[in-house]
Coordinates of C-alpha atoms in Angstrom, one line a residue:
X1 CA 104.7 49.3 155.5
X2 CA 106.8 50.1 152.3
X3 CA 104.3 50.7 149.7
X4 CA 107.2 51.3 147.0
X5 CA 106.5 48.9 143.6
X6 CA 110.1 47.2 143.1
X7 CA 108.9 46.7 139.5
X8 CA 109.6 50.7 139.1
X9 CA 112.3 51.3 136.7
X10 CA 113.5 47.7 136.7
X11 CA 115.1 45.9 133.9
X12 CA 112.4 43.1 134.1
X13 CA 109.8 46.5 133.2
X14 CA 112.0 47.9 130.6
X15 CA 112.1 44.1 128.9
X16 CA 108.3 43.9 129.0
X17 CA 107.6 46.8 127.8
X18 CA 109.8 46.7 124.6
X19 CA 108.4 43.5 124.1
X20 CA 104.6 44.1 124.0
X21 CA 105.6 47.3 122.0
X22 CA 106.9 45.1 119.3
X23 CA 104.8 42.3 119.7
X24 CA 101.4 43.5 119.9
X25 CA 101.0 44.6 116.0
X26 CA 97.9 46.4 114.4
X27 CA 97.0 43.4 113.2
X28 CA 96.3 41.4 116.4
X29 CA 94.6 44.6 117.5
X30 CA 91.9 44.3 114.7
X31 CA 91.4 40.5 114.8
X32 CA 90.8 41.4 118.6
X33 CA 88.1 44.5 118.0
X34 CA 86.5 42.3 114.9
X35 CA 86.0 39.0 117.4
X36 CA 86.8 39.9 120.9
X37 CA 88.7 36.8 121.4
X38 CA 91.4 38.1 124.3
X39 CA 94.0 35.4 123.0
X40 CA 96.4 35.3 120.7
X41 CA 98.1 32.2 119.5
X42 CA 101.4 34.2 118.4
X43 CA 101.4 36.1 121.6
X44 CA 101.2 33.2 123.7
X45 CA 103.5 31.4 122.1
X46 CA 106.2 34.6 122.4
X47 CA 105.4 35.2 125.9
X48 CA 106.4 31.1 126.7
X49 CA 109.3 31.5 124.9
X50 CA 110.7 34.3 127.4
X51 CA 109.3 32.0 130.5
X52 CA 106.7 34.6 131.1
X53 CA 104.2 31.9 132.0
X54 CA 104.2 31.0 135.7
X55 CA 107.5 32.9 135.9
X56 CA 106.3 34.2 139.4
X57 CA 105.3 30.3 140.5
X58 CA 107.5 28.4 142.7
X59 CA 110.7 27.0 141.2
X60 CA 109.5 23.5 142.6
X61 CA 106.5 23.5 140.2
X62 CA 108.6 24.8 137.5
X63 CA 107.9 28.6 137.9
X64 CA 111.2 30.9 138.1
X65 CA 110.5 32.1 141.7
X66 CA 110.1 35.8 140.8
X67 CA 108.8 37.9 143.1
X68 CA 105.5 38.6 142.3
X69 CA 105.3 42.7 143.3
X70 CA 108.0 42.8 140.5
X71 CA 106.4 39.9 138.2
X72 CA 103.0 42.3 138.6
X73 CA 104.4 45.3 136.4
X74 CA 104.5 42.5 133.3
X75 CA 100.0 42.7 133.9
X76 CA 99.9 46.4 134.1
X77 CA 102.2 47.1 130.7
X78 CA 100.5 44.0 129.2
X79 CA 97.3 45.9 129.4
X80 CA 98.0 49.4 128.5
X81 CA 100.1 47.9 125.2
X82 CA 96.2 46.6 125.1
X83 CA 97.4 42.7 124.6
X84 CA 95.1 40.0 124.5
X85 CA 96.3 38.2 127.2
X86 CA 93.6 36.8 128.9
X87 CA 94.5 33.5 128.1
X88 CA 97.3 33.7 130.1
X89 CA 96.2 34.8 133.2
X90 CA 93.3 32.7 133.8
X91 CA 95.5 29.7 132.5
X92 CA 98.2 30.8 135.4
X93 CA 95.4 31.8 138.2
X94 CA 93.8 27.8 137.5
X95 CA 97.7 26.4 137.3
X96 CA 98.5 27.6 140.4
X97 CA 95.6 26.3 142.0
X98 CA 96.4 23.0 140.7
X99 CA 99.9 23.1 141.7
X100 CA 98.7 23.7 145.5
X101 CA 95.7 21.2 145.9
X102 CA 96.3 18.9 143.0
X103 CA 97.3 15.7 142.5
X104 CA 101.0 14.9 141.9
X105 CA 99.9 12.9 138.4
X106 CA 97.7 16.1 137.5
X107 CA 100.4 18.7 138.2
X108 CA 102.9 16.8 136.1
X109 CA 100.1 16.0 133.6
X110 CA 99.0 19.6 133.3
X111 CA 101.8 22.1 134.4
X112 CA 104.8 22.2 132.4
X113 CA 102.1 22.3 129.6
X114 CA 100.8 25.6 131.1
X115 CA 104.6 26.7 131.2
X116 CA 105.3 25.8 127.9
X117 CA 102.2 27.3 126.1
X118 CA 100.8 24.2 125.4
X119 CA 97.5 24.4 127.4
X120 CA 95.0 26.8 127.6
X121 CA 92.1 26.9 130.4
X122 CA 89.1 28.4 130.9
X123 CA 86.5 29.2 134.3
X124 CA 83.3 27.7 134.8
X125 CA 81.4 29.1 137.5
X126 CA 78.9 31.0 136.4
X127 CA 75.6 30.0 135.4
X128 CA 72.6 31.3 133.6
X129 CA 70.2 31.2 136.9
X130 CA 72.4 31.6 139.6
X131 CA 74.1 35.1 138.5
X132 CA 77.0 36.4 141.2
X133 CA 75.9 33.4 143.2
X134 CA 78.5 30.9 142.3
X135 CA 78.1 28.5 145.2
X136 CA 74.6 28.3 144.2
X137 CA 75.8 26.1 141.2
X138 CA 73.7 22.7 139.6
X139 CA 75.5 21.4 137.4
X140 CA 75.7 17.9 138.5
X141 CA 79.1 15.5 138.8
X142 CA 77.6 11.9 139.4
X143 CA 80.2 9.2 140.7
X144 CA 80.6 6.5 138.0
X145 CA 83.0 3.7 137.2
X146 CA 87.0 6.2 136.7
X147 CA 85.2 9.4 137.1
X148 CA 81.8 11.5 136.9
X149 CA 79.1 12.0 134.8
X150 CA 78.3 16.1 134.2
X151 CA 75.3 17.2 133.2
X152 CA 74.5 21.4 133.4
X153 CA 75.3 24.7 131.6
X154 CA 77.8 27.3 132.4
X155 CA 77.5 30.9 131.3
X156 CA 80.7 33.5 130.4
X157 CA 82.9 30.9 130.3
X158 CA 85.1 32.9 128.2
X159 CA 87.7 31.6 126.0
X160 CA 86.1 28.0 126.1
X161 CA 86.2 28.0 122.4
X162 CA 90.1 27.9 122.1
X163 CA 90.8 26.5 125.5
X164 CA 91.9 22.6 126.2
X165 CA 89.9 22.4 129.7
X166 CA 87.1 24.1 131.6
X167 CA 88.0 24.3 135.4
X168 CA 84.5 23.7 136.5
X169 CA 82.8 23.9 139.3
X170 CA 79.7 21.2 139.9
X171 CA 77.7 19.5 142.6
X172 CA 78.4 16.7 143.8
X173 CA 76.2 15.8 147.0
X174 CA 72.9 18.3 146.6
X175 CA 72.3 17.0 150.0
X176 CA 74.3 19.5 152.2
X177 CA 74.5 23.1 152.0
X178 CA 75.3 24.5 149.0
X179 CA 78.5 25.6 149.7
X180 CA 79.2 22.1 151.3
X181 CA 78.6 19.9 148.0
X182 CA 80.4 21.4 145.3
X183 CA 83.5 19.8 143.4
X184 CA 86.1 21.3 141.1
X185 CA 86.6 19.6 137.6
X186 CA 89.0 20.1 135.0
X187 CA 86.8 19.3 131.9
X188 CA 88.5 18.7 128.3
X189 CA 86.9 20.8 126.1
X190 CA 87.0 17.9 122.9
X191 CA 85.1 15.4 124.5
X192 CA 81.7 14.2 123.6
X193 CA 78.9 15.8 125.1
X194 CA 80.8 19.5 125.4
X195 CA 79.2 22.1 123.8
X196 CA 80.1 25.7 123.1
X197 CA 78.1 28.8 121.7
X198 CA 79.8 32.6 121.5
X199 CA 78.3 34.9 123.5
X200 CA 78.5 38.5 122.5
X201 CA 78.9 41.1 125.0
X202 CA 78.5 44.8 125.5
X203 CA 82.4 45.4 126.3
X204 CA 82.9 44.0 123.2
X205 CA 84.5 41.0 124.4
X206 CA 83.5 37.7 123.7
X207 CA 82.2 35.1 125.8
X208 CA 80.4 31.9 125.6
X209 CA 77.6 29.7 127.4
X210 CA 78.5 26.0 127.2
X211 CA 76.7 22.4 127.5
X212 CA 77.7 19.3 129.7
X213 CA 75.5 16.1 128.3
X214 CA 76.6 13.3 130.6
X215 CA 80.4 14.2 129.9
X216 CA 83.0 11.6 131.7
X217 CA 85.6 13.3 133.6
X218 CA 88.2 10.6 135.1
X219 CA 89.2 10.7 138.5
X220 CA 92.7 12.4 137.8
X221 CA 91.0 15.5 136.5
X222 CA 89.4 16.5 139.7
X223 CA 91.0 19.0 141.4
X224 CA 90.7 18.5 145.4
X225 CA 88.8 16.6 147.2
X226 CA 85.3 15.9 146.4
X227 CA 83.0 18.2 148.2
X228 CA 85.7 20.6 148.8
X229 CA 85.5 22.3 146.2
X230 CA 84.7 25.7 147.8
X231 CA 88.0 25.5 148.9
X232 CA 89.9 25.2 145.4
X233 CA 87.2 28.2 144.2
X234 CA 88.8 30.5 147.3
X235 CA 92.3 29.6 146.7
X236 CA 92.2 30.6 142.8
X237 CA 90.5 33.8 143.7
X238 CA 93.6 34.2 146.5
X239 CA 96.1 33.3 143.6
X240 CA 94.1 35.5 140.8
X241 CA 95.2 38.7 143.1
X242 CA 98.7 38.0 141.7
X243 CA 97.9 39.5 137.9
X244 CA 95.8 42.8 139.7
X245 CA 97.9 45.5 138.4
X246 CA 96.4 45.0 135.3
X247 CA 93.2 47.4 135.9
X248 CA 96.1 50.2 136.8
X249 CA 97.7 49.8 133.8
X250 CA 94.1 49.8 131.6
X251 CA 93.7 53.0 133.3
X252 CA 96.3 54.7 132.4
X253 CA 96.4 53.7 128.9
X254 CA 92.6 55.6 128.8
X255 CA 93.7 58.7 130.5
X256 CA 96.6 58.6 127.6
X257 CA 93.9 58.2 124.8
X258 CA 92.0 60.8 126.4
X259 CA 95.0 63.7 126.9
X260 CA 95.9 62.5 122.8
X261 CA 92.5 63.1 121.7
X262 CA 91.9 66.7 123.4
X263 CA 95.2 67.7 121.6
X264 CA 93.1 67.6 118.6
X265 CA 91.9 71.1 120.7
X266 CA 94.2 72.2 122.6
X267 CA 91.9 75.3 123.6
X268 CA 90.2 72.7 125.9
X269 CA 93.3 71.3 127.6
X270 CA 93.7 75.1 128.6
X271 CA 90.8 74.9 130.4
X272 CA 91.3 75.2 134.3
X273 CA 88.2 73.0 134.8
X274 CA 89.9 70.5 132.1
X275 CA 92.9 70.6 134.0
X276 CA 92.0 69.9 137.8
X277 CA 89.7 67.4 136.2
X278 CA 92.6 65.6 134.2
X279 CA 94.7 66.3 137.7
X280 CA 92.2 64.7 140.3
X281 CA 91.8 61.3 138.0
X282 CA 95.8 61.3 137.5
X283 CA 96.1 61.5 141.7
X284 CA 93.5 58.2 142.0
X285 CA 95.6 56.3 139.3
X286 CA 98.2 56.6 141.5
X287 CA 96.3 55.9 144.8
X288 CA 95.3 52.6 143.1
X289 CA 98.9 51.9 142.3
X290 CA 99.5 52.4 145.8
X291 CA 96.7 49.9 146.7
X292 CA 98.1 47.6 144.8
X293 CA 101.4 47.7 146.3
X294 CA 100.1 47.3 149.4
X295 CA 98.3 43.9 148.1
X296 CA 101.9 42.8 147.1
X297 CA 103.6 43.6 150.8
X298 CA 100.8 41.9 152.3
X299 CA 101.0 38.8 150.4
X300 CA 105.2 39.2 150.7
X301 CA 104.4 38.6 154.7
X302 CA 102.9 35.1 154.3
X303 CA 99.3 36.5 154.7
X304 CA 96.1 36.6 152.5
X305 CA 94.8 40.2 151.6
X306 CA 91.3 39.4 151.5
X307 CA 89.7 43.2 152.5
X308 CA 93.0 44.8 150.5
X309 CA 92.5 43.6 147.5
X310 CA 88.9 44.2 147.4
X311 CA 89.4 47.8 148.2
X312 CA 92.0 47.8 145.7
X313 CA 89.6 46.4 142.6
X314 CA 86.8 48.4 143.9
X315 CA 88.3 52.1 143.5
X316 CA 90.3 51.1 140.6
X317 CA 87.5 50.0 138.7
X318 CA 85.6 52.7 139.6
X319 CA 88.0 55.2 139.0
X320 CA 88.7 53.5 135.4
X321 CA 84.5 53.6 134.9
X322 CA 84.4 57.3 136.0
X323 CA 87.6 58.4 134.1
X324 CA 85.7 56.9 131.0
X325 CA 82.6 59.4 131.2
X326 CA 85.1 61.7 131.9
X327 CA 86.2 61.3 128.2
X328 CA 83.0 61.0 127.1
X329 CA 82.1 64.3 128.6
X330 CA 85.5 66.6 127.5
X331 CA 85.4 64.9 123.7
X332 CA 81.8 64.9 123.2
X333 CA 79.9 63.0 120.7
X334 CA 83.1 62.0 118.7
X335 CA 84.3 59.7 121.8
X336 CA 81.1 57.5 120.7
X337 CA 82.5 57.1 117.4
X338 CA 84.1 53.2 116.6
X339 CA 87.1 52.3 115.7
X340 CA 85.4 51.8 112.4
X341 CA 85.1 55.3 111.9
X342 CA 88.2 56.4 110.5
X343 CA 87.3 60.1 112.2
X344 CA 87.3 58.1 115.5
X345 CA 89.5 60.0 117.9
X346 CA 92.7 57.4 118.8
X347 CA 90.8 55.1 116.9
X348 CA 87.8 54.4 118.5
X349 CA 89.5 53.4 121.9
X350 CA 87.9 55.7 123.9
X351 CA 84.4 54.0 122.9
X352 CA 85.6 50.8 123.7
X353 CA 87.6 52.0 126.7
X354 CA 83.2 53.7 127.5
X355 CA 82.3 49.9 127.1
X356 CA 84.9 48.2 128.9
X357 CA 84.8 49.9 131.7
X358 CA 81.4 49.6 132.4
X359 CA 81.9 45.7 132.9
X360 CA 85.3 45.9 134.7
X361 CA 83.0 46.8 138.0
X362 CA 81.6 43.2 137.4
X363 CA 84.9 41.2 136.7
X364 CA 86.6 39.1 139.7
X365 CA 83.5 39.8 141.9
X366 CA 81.2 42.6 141.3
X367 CA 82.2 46.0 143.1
X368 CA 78.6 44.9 145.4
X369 CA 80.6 41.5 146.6
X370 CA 83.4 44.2 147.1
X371 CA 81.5 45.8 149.2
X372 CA 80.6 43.5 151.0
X373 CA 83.7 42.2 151.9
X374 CA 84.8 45.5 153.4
X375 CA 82.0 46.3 155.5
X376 CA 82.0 42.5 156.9
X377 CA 85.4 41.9 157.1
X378 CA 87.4 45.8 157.8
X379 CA 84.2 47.9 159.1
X380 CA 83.0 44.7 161.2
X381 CA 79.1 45.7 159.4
X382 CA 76.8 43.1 159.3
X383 CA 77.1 42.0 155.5
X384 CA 74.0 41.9 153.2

């Protein structure tokens, strides 16, 4: 298996990266510390005029075909420039969901939008009593005359107070099992009976709960089949794998802050300990790279990576949560110190990097689910 990136050194890699280094200005960087919205308007609207959105999609629902091991080094410079792109990623992960199990009037209703910048799209899984559990959902979707009826609440539903839809997931017969009765919805997000309060968080990012009161979703907003909407929850996560060289590049972007910040004292970099320390968490940065490459040649065969890529977010994660006490422990008290500070070393970045990191175990399926999924499906464990 060839576990070379063809992103390295490319063109395409050189093009991002001058681009997010010009784009991503000081400014958005404080609007994006002071409110921890990960979207910007400017950005978005930049990155659809290169054809960045859905650039890896299928020419046939109006993506440029790229390859997506090459497409994936736009994720990982995206997030060590430190853009605000989450917008965009969950907007492509729902798009290209839509463009394999929607309808033909919802894909030309909702995906050139997507391309064009036009539309932005939330998740709503979550919610406040069922926790990781997402099938475990009861938020209801009652058949009426053109559509449903939803009634429920949806936590971390982040960005649903600048997106147009929330791709929600509801329950639609609470008669069958639990993963059996579940539909996926895209809801508009300026209808009557939507609510939508912030929800601040410890990484610093912010998210929101939000509030169905008997909101009507028409037919063409459902997004396959009614009661199949397990199905449409496992083929975003399969598509969502697609943007995963983003935690590599959030990685490396710390262990950069970090090497700056000990040149304030350069007696410490001369440290052996320091060193071998700085040495071992360089060496699993790269095995994750490697990881992720080998994600990218197993989706180039025609197959899904399930147990890869949850090894893959699993030790990146955890490498990115350990090489953040890491900094804490070679900088000492100052790498507690905010961006507000102006003694802050880089700026307060390695405090937030302390904060982030912490939560990165939980994105896209805690590092527990990952688990999981690698004893049941590569170790052949019973699963918990």
């Amino acid at each position: 298996m060839d576990f070379r990136n063809s992103a390295q050194d490319s063109g395409f890699t050189a093009e991002v990266r001058a681009f997010f280094e010009s784009h991503v200005t000081p400014e958005i960087t404080a609007r994006v510390d002071q409110d921890g919205t990960l979207h910007d308007a400017g950005l978005h609207e930049a990155i659809a005029a290169r054809r960045w959105i859905g650039a890896a999609w299928p020419a046939d629902v109006g993506g440029l075909g790229m390859d997506a091991a090459e497409f994936s080094a736009f994720w990982e410079i995206a997030q060590y420039c430190r853009a605000p792109i989450d917008g965009q990623l969950v907007t492509e992960m729902v798009g290209l969901t839509i463009a394999r199990l929607g309808t033909e009037e919802l894909k030309q209703a909702i995906l050139p939008r997507v391309i064009s910048g036009e539309v932005l799209i939330s998740l709503g899984y979550t919610e406040p009593d069922s926790g990781s559990d997402v099938a475990a959902a009861k938020t209801t979707a009652v058949p009426v005359d053109g559509g449903y009826l939803i009634n429920g609440a949806k936590m971390f539903t982040t960005l649903a107070h600048v997106a147009d839809y929330v791709f929600l997931l509801a329950r639609t017969d609470p008669t069958v099992s639990k993963h059996r009765g579940l539909t996926m919805f895209l809801v508009p997000t300026d209808v009557e009976g939507f609510e939508v309060r912030a929800v601040d968080t410890f990484g610093g990012e912010r998210t929101n709960a939000t509030f169905y009161d008997n909101v009507f979703v028409p037919d063409r907003l459902r997004v396959g089949a009614e009661n199949d909407g397990w199905a449409v929850v496992m083929t975003a996560l399969d598509v969502e794998r697609a943007s995963i060289r983003g935690y590599v590049g959030q990685a490396r972007r710390l262990l950069d802050d970090l090497l700056e910040a000990l040149q304030e004292d350069p007696g410490r970099l001369e440290s052996s300990a320091t060193r071998h320390a700085l040495s071992a968490v360089n060496t699993k940065i790269e095995a994750a790279a490697a990881l992720a490459d080998r994600v990218f040649c197993i989706i180039a065969k025609g197959e899904i990576p399930n147990t890869e890529a949850a090894m893959f977010k699993l030790f990146v994660t955890d490498v990115f949560k350990d090489l953040s006490h890491l900094a804490l422990d070679l900088v000492g008290p100052a790498a507690l110190l905010t961006g507000a500070d102006g003694s802050a070393p880089v700026s307060g970045h390695l405090e937030h990097s302390f904060r982030h990191a912490q939560i990165a175990t939980i994105y896209g399926g805690s590092n527990e689910i990952q688990r999981n999924i690698i004893a049941g499906r590569a170790l052949r464990l019973p699963v918990a």
